[in-house]
Amino acid sequence: MSEDEENREMIEIFVMGKRYKVPKGLTIMTALEYAGYKYVRGCGCRGGFCGACATIYRTEDEYKFKMDLACQTAVQDGMFLVQLPFVPAVREDFDIEEVDPKENDNVMLDYYSEIARCVSCNTCTKACPQDIEAMDYVQAALRGDVERCADLSFDCIQCGLCSIRCPADIKHYHLAQLARRITGRYIHEHSDELEKRVQEIKNGEYDDKMKEMVEMEMEELKKLYEERDIREEG
Amino acid sequence: MTDGYPDYMQESIKKVKETREERMGKTYDRMTPSEGQEVLNNFHPDYKKEGKEELKIGPSKGRKVPTELAKLLRARSLIDPSEIDLTQVDHDVDVLIIGGGGAGTVAALWSVYEGIDPENILISTKLRHGDSNSMMAQGGIQAADKDDDSPIKHYLDAIGGGHFTNVPELVKALTIDGPKVLKWHEELGIMYDREEDGNFVELPGGGTSRYRLHSSGDYTGMELMRVLRDEADNLDIPVLEFTPAVELLKDDKGQVAGALLMNLETNEYYVVRAKSTVMATGGFGRLHVQAFPTTNHYGATGDGLIMGYRAGVPIRDLDSVQYHPTGAAFPDQIVGLLVTEKVRSLGAQPVNMDGELFVNPLEPRDIEAAAIIRECRGRENGVTTPTGMQGVWLDSPLIEMKSGEGTIEDTLPAMVRQYERFGIDITKEPILVYPTLHYQNGGLIINEDGSTPVKGLFAGGEVEGGVHGKNRLMGNSLLDYNVFGRRAGMTAAKHAKKASIGKLTLDHVNDYNQQIEDAGIKTDKKSPLLLPEYRGKKVLERHLDVEVTL
Amino acid sequence: MEEGYLYYPGCTLKTKASDYEESAMAVMEALGKPLVEMDDWYCCGAVQSLTEDDIMHQIAPIRTMCCAQEQGEKEVVTLCDMCYNVLKQANERMKEKPDDLETMNEFLTEDPDYLGEVDVHHIFEILRDMKDEIKKKVKKPITDLKIAPYYGCMLLRPDHVAIDDTEDPHIMEGLLEAIGAEVIHNPKRTECCGSYHTVNRSDIVEKRVEDIVSRAVKDGADAIALSCPLCQFNLDFHQRNTEYDIPVFYLTELIALAMGIEVGMEKHKIDPKSLLKDKKILE
Ligand SMILES: Cc1cc2nc3c(=O)[nH]c(=O)nc-3n(C[C@H](O)[C@H](O)[C@H](O)COP(=O)(O)OP(=O)(O)OC[C@H]3O[C@@H](n4cnc5c(N)ncnc54)[C@H](O)[C@@H]3O)c2cc1C
Ligand code: FES
């Protein structure tokens, strides 16, 4: 990493109010590191998948808060920022065997009754760095449409910005996790092909052939590999 | 700088556009074994003479590993055993799991299924539970469940892809357990992409002879990891976050007997005594082997290799490192991040600055990566970025020409989002890519039940070696962490039921320090590394090493 | 909407009160004016905030009005009394107080602004105006059934959103007559059922329910008809600790039966089917 100040255009950012000069073109995360912070919290995957680096900021010309991921957002001149490495949002335990929506038409409300407090202010959606329609999935949960809640929330990285901004104290991302698991378990059809294969394996149908493969001479194995037929298209 | 491709790159993009129509639907012959070998020899970083070092001490003395890893393997322990009071045990458990990523979480769940009370399990993890490489996987997981497929075919693909260096028994476990793992995932409620009838949507991957890759959009790893974590939460399995293991503990009988943990926020140490210990610390991408950028998460510093090696577990296949053929090469902010292989599975082709196809898009990873390096360095047909990176185009708009408008948005939402943030629309413009450090092919030696040669220690996931030999195929490591996380967890649980632990010691650490001394190795390094160093040079030069006490 | 009415369901209609939705949809379909569900809609909030300066709790209903406007519609029909009341009150407030509408629009940041031109109606208002068509469609008048209508609070109070005379409503009576039922006049028909006390003070609700139902039974009713899902739940469920067990119908279920339309009536606690069989309305 070349960090030659003289050759790079520098900008000013304010980390929790403290001014630092950092090169233009870094992400918020790499800018903080450039400034001398060593992350313990607030940094996980560095690739936009884990939600550890939720960041709240304002820029000089905007009266509104903005929210984004430190690892995926370029620093801007005059940015005031703070990271939010943890959101205290209580998650409800459940038993996956006991949440069949066919048995209970509003299972979501049973676990997260506070969704009934949603005032449709849409602050959660505005806070989401993934541009998920968070309010809409809460609304879907409210009317018992578990699958829609699951689909709309699918790209959630569980950073918690929605929940920290919510005036109704909803725990969006926990709610959505429950909806997705119910959907995967009870609403989506399961695979017949898989079921069949699992039975074949249980019945030992591959045991002999597998033994043969494991014990096969290297040359023969190589030959088999080179001659294997490859499904190329469609 | 963040507003899409600069003008001069646009010119090359124009050529890519012009040749698109004609390239569409064309394939490029796969290399013959000898052609493959040649490009590997000349261009793959692993095949370079420099960059590796022979180990002078420890159970795999004489083996070569990347210099960056060797430096840590011949470093002193982060801790001074004489400062540690092992008589004060903070956690006394049946099963200690080191690493709260995929393998660790799977191991914990299967320890519970195997009869261990969650209260007697402890997961130690470096960052938050789930912050891991597992969370980042995009492409998918292999398992042979289609009618035209079988575990045997999967076996052959995996072992051939690994250049026949894999341990056959481990490949057998990997491939025969695959369908069972997916069945378990269905029961947990993981949302895979499915056809109307409930069967899985499956795609090919580099080196696979069948369509075998199961995915959840391009958030496959995240979907798996967040469900596994959710289930561990449901079962109330205790997790210590930001509290990594820094050294294994042994007992006076020489078996592994737990670990010493350190709270990263207070620097307090904790002694954990455990009847079984599972190593699940994942890979080492953050060591930046040969100065490559990496796709890996922040905590991928190879700690498990260091701790395990010091405790006497031999290692294998670490001389080969997986460079993912397609890491982002532009914009600068995301250099090294993964452009999933699924982009190629869906039909995108790698093309050079003139818009010419130069390699089959679905060669095994090492060959594909070497071919891209050859195109840039050898033939000088790459595109240079404003910061001096080289890359070739991955022609993503082909996907939509092939499968219709909206396909990219539907199947690669994470990719679209990542590029959109920097003003690039991958449905219309190609992506600039260059190989990036992706996966630690080898690791600690294990048996097919997940046990290591050292009693009391088990391992699963990226930290272990042998499953993939010297080259892993896409989709086999998510499977690996499930299969061997499960096996390690079950075996650890069984072991814990009959094991008894003697007096705790850190003597093996002292011994290892002595070996360093005896071998005449000079080092000022300490390991495990725990976290990589990215602070600015200027700040570090002016860093005062003082403790502030009030 | 020419082909029918833009329909706002509300959450309960999608879960606990699906019987109501099913029967209302079927009736309107048969009358040639189907209910067309809105493309987008939001939970109404379920309680009308009476605080003058509390704009926050008016957001949800107005966001739904924006959705109607977006679809180019000027009328929205609700089934649930609670939704009706909340949507109507919030919407009327926006019409009457332009300042509030402006504040609201600033917060909503919807594009375009809500113009305050949508009207909210309850399904009973629509049915009242189609009484003649209903009469024509009746195939099996339910003449043997003695029904006590029950209005509860939300359709009649406060005065400015009432769909009928607050003290002496007749909408349901008129509709029941149209389908041939014998109307049992119930003086308790506009009293509160106990409403949300059902959550934590079921003693209060039980007392209310006993009061309402006992009077209806004393006057000879076989069943009660209403439209509010919460009233339905309370009157139906909370009879369990009383000596009574008369079915509690959504009025639209009875209209459907009279028109010869099959309806599920799956979610009733007190099974209505045996009564209907006794009276030869069901086979
Ligand atoms: C970007 C990316 C994309 C990928 N895509 C795919 C794909 O499509 N298909 C596929 O099959 N594979 C893919 N892989 C590979 C696969 O995700 C990983 O190999 C696999 O998930 C590893 O699982 P693991 O549990 O062994 O390690 P990890 O998931 O990395 O978990 C290890 C955990 O241990 C923690 N840890 C580390 N050191 C310590 C310590 N000292 N003490 C305590 N805890 C510690 C880490 O912080 C982490 O939480 C991808 C990898 C990456 C990085
Ligand atoms: S560090 Fe994981 S999302 Fe930014």
XYZ file of N, CA, C and O and ligand atoms in Angstrom, chain A residues 49, chain B residues 97-104 124-142 213 220 225 243-246 280-283 295-297 299-304 307 338 340 365 438-439 460-463 472-479 481 528 530, ligand 1:
329
model
N -20.494 -7.951 3.383
C -21.326 -9.132 3.620
C -21.703 -9.374 5.079
O -22.523 -10.230 5.343
N -14.688 -24.922 21.070
C -14.577 -24.730 19.631
C -13.887 -23.410 19.371
O -14.316 -22.366 19.884
N -12.811 -23.446 18.622
C -12.050 -22.225 18.346
C -12.396 -21.758 16.945
O -12.031 -22.397 15.960
N -13.134 -20.664 16.862
C -13.549 -20.134 15.566
C -15.061 -20.190 15.401
O -15.633 -21.270 15.315
N -15.677 -19.030 15.367
C -17.132 -18.968 15.219
C -17.536 -18.662 13.794
O -18.382 -17.817 13.528
N -16.915 -19.340 12.835
C -17.348 -19.246 11.445
C -18.219 -20.449 11.127
O -18.890 -21.003 12.008
N -18.194 -20.878 9.867
C -19.042 -21.986 9.459
C -18.668 -23.287 10.152
O -19.512 -23.911 10.815
N -17.422 -23.688 10.021
C -17.010 -24.986 10.565
C -17.260 -25.041 12.061
O -17.773 -26.034 12.590
N -16.900 -23.979 12.766
C -17.050 -23.961 14.219
C -18.508 -24.073 14.630
O -18.859 -24.816 15.557
N -15.112 -19.974 21.075
C -14.275 -18.769 21.186
C -14.133 -18.221 19.786
O -13.840 -18.965 18.848
N -14.367 -16.925 19.615
C -14.157 -16.399 18.273
C -13.547 -15.005 18.302
O -13.664 -14.285 19.276
N -12.883 -14.688 17.199
C -12.030 -13.495 17.202
C -12.821 -12.210 17.013
O -12.531 -11.201 17.626
N -13.801 -12.249 16.132
C -14.602 -11.062 15.884
C -16.008 -11.372 16.417
O -16.111 -11.940 17.490
N -17.046 -11.007 15.679
C -18.377 -11.400 16.141
C -18.661 -12.813 15.635
O -18.044 -13.273 14.671
N -19.621 -13.476 16.266
C -20.011 -14.793 15.789
C -20.482 -14.649 14.334
O -21.383 -13.858 14.061
N -19.865 -15.380 13.446
C -20.271 -15.314 12.038
C -19.391 -14.427 11.172
O -19.453 -14.518 9.946
N -18.597 -13.545 11.766
C -17.681 -12.732 10.949
C -16.569 -13.662 10.477
O -15.706 -14.045 11.266
N -16.601 -14.022 9.206
C -15.767 -15.130 8.768
C -15.762 -15.212 7.244
O -16.561 -14.559 6.585
N -14.901 -16.051 6.710
C -14.947 -16.297 5.267
C -16.269 -16.950 4.871
O -16.764 -16.741 3.773
N -16.797 -17.740 5.779
C -18.051 -18.426 5.462
C -19.143 -17.429 5.090
O -19.970 -17.702 4.222
N -19.163 -16.302 5.779
C -20.192 -15.292 5.534
C -20.086 -14.716 4.126
O -21.044 -14.193 3.587
N -18.899 -14.797 3.531
C -18.646 -14.066 2.297
C -18.851 -14.880 1.028
O -18.807 -14.326 -0.075
N -18.993 -16.178 1.168
C -19.081 -17.007 -0.033
C -20.286 -16.569 -0.843
O -21.342 -16.267 -0.308
N -20.093 -16.506 -2.135
C -21.182 -16.028 -2.975
C -21.741 -17.150 -3.835
O -22.933 -17.377 -3.912
N -20.808 -17.852 -4.487
C -21.193 -18.755 -5.562
C -22.095 -19.890 -5.159
O -23.207 -20.020 -5.668
N -21.659 -20.726 -4.257
C -22.524 -21.835 -3.909
C -21.804 -23.012 -3.297
O -20.609 -22.956 -3.015
N -22.565 -24.076 -3.111
C -22.070 -25.277 -2.451
C -22.349 -26.477 -3.352
O -23.435 -26.610 -3.915
N -21.357 -27.333 -3.479
C -21.547 -28.524 -4.314
C -22.160 -29.662 -3.498
O -21.873 -29.816 -2.320
N -23.822 -27.004 -8.445
C -23.621 -25.901 -7.520
C -24.966 -25.345 -7.052
O -25.735 -24.818 -7.846
N -24.907 -16.872 -0.948
C -25.008 -18.241 -0.441
C -24.349 -18.401 0.922
O -24.930 -18.964 1.851
N -24.536 -19.111 6.762
C -23.922 -18.709 8.034
C -24.942 -18.102 8.976
O -24.946 -18.384 10.162
N -12.771 -12.677 21.512
C -11.954 -13.386 22.496
C -11.312 -14.591 21.807
O -11.744 -15.725 21.985
N -10.304 -14.340 20.982
C -9.691 -15.441 20.241
C -8.815 -16.320 21.126
O -8.379 -15.895 22.199
N -8.578 -17.514 20.631
C -7.580 -18.368 21.260
C -6.210 -17.848 20.836
O -6.019 -17.450 19.684
N -5.270 -17.849 21.761
C -3.914 -17.435 21.407
C -2.926 -18.592 21.502
O -1.847 -18.548 20.907
N -11.223 -24.503 14.325
C -12.052 -24.120 13.171
C -11.817 -22.652 12.843
O -12.742 -21.871 12.682
N -10.561 -22.305 12.737
C -10.187 -20.893 12.598
C -10.105 -20.417 11.148
O -9.754 -19.272 10.895
N -10.385 -21.307 10.216
C -10.431 -20.866 8.824
C -9.058 -20.620 8.221
O -8.059 -21.202 8.667
N -9.010 -19.754 7.219
C -7.820 -19.636 6.376
C -6.890 -18.489 6.706
O -6.982 -17.877 7.762
N -9.541 -11.846 -0.873
C -11.002 -11.828 -0.728
C -11.400 -12.081 0.717
O -12.572 -11.964 1.062
N -10.461 -12.482 1.547
C -10.816 -13.030 2.862
C -11.270 -11.993 3.882
O -10.980 -10.800 3.738
N -11.909 -12.453 4.925
C -12.369 -11.539 5.990
C -11.171 -11.097 6.832
O -10.071 -11.635 6.718
N -10.273 -11.428 9.844
C -9.630 -12.294 10.845
C -8.939 -13.512 10.259
O -8.521 -14.411 10.994
N -8.783 -13.563 8.921
C -8.208 -14.755 8.289
C -6.689 -14.688 8.314
O -6.029 -14.437 7.318
N -6.133 -14.920 9.497
C -4.686 -14.754 9.656
C -3.979 -16.057 9.978
O -2.838 -16.052 10.441
N -4.649 -17.180 9.755
C -3.974 -18.472 9.897
C -3.603 -18.864 11.326
O -2.716 -19.687 11.540
N -4.299 -18.301 12.305
C -3.936 -18.574 13.708
C -3.982 -20.063 14.051
O -3.145 -20.561 14.807
N -4.963 -20.762 13.508
C -5.132 -22.172 13.848
C -3.949 -23.013 13.396
O -3.568 -23.985 14.057
N -1.167 -22.321 16.055
C -1.429 -22.957 17.349
C -1.351 -24.475 17.225
O -0.787 -25.155 18.076
N -13.942 -10.380 -4.107
C -14.287 -11.447 -5.018
C -15.322 -11.053 -6.073
O -16.317 -10.416 -5.770
N -17.510 -13.365 -7.994
C -17.771 -14.801 -7.853
C -17.686 -15.563 -9.179
O -18.018 -15.053 -10.238
N -9.547 -23.508 -11.127
C -9.150 -22.157 -10.719
C -7.701 -21.804 -10.971
O -7.383 -20.685 -11.381
N -7.254 -16.230 -2.332
C -8.615 -16.618 -1.980
C -8.726 -17.715 -0.936
O -9.560 -17.668 -0.049
N -7.892 -18.712 -1.048
C -8.167 -19.898 -0.233
C -6.880 -20.611 0.120
O -5.965 -20.714 -0.701
N -11.851 -28.827 11.421
C -12.735 -28.854 10.263
C -12.699 -27.515 9.561
O -12.415 -26.489 10.171
N -12.947 -27.543 8.258
C -13.005 -26.295 7.490
C -11.663 -25.933 6.883
O -10.781 -26.781 6.710
N -11.545 -24.670 6.575
C -10.395 -24.212 5.799
C -9.062 -24.427 6.512
O -8.012 -24.520 5.873
N -9.084 -24.553 7.837
C -7.828 -24.727 8.584
C -7.182 -26.084 8.323
O -5.982 -26.259 8.493
N -8.551 -26.433 -4.711
C -9.938 -26.676 -4.366
C -10.848 -26.210 -5.488
O -10.597 -25.184 -6.103
N -11.898 -26.953 -5.738
C -12.906 -26.509 -6.695
C -13.935 -25.637 -5.999
O -14.217 -25.811 -4.821
N -14.477 -24.743 -6.785
C -15.536 -23.896 -6.273
C -16.660 -24.726 -5.679
O -17.039 -25.752 -6.226
N -17.167 -24.231 -4.552
C -18.325 -24.899 -3.963
C -17.972 -26.088 -3.095
O -18.829 -26.651 -2.434
N -16.685 -26.463 -3.089
C -16.312 -27.600 -2.245
C -15.872 -27.175 -0.850
O -15.710 -28.024 0.015
N -15.677 -25.882 -0.612
C -15.243 -25.540 0.739
C -16.414 -25.206 1.650
O -16.349 -25.465 2.845
N -17.492 -24.685 1.091
C -18.690 -24.586 1.935
C -19.107 -25.993 2.334
O -19.521 -26.257 3.456
N -18.965 -26.904 1.390
C -19.296 -28.292 1.700
C -18.322 -28.844 2.739
O -18.717 -29.503 3.695
N -16.659 -27.277 5.086
C -16.868 -26.868 6.483
C -18.099 -27.548 7.082
O -18.156 -27.787 8.285
N 0.262 -16.302 17.290
C -0.498 -15.951 16.084
C -0.675 -14.431 15.913
O -0.588 -13.675 16.857
N -3.400 -12.754 14.902
C -4.741 -12.286 15.307
C -5.362 -11.277 14.343
O -6.405 -11.514 13.784
C -15.149 -14.026 -0.652
C -15.194 -15.509 -0.535
C -16.043 -16.243 -1.366
C -16.110 -17.620 -1.278
N -16.985 -18.293 -2.083
C -17.109 -19.628 -1.926
C -18.062 -20.357 -2.657
O -18.811 -19.797 -3.440
N -18.172 -21.674 -2.462
C -17.384 -22.324 -1.565
O -17.542 -23.517 -1.402
N -16.475 -21.655 -0.868
C -16.313 -20.331 -1.013
N -15.377 -19.667 -0.275
C -14.577 -20.387 0.681
C -15.362 -20.686 1.955
O -16.232 -19.634 2.230
C -14.458 -20.876 3.145
O -13.393 -21.671 2.828
C -15.175 -21.552 4.271
O -16.336 -20.866 4.565
C -14.299 -21.626 5.489
O -15.060 -21.939 6.623
P -14.340 -22.034 8.019
O -15.396 -22.188 9.028
O -13.288 -23.030 7.968
O -13.612 -20.634 8.195
P -14.246 -19.224 8.469
O -15.623 -19.202 7.997
O -13.335 -18.186 8.018
O -14.340 -19.180 10.049
C -13.209 -19.095 10.870
C -13.567 -18.303 12.086
O -12.545 -18.413 13.059
C -12.255 -17.145 13.568
N -10.889 -17.148 14.088
C -9.748 -16.973 13.400
N -8.710 -17.035 14.250
C -9.214 -17.271 15.478
C -8.635 -17.446 16.761
N -7.333 -17.336 16.966
N -9.447 -17.684 17.797
C -10.802 -17.756 17.633
N -11.387 -17.589 16.444
C -10.605 -17.353 15.375
C -12.451 -16.243 12.388
O -12.561 -14.897 12.754
C -13.706 -16.828 11.804
O -14.839 -16.349 12.448
C -15.296 -18.285 -0.355
C -14.442 -17.559 0.462
C -14.379 -16.183 0.392
C -13.459 -15.442 1.286
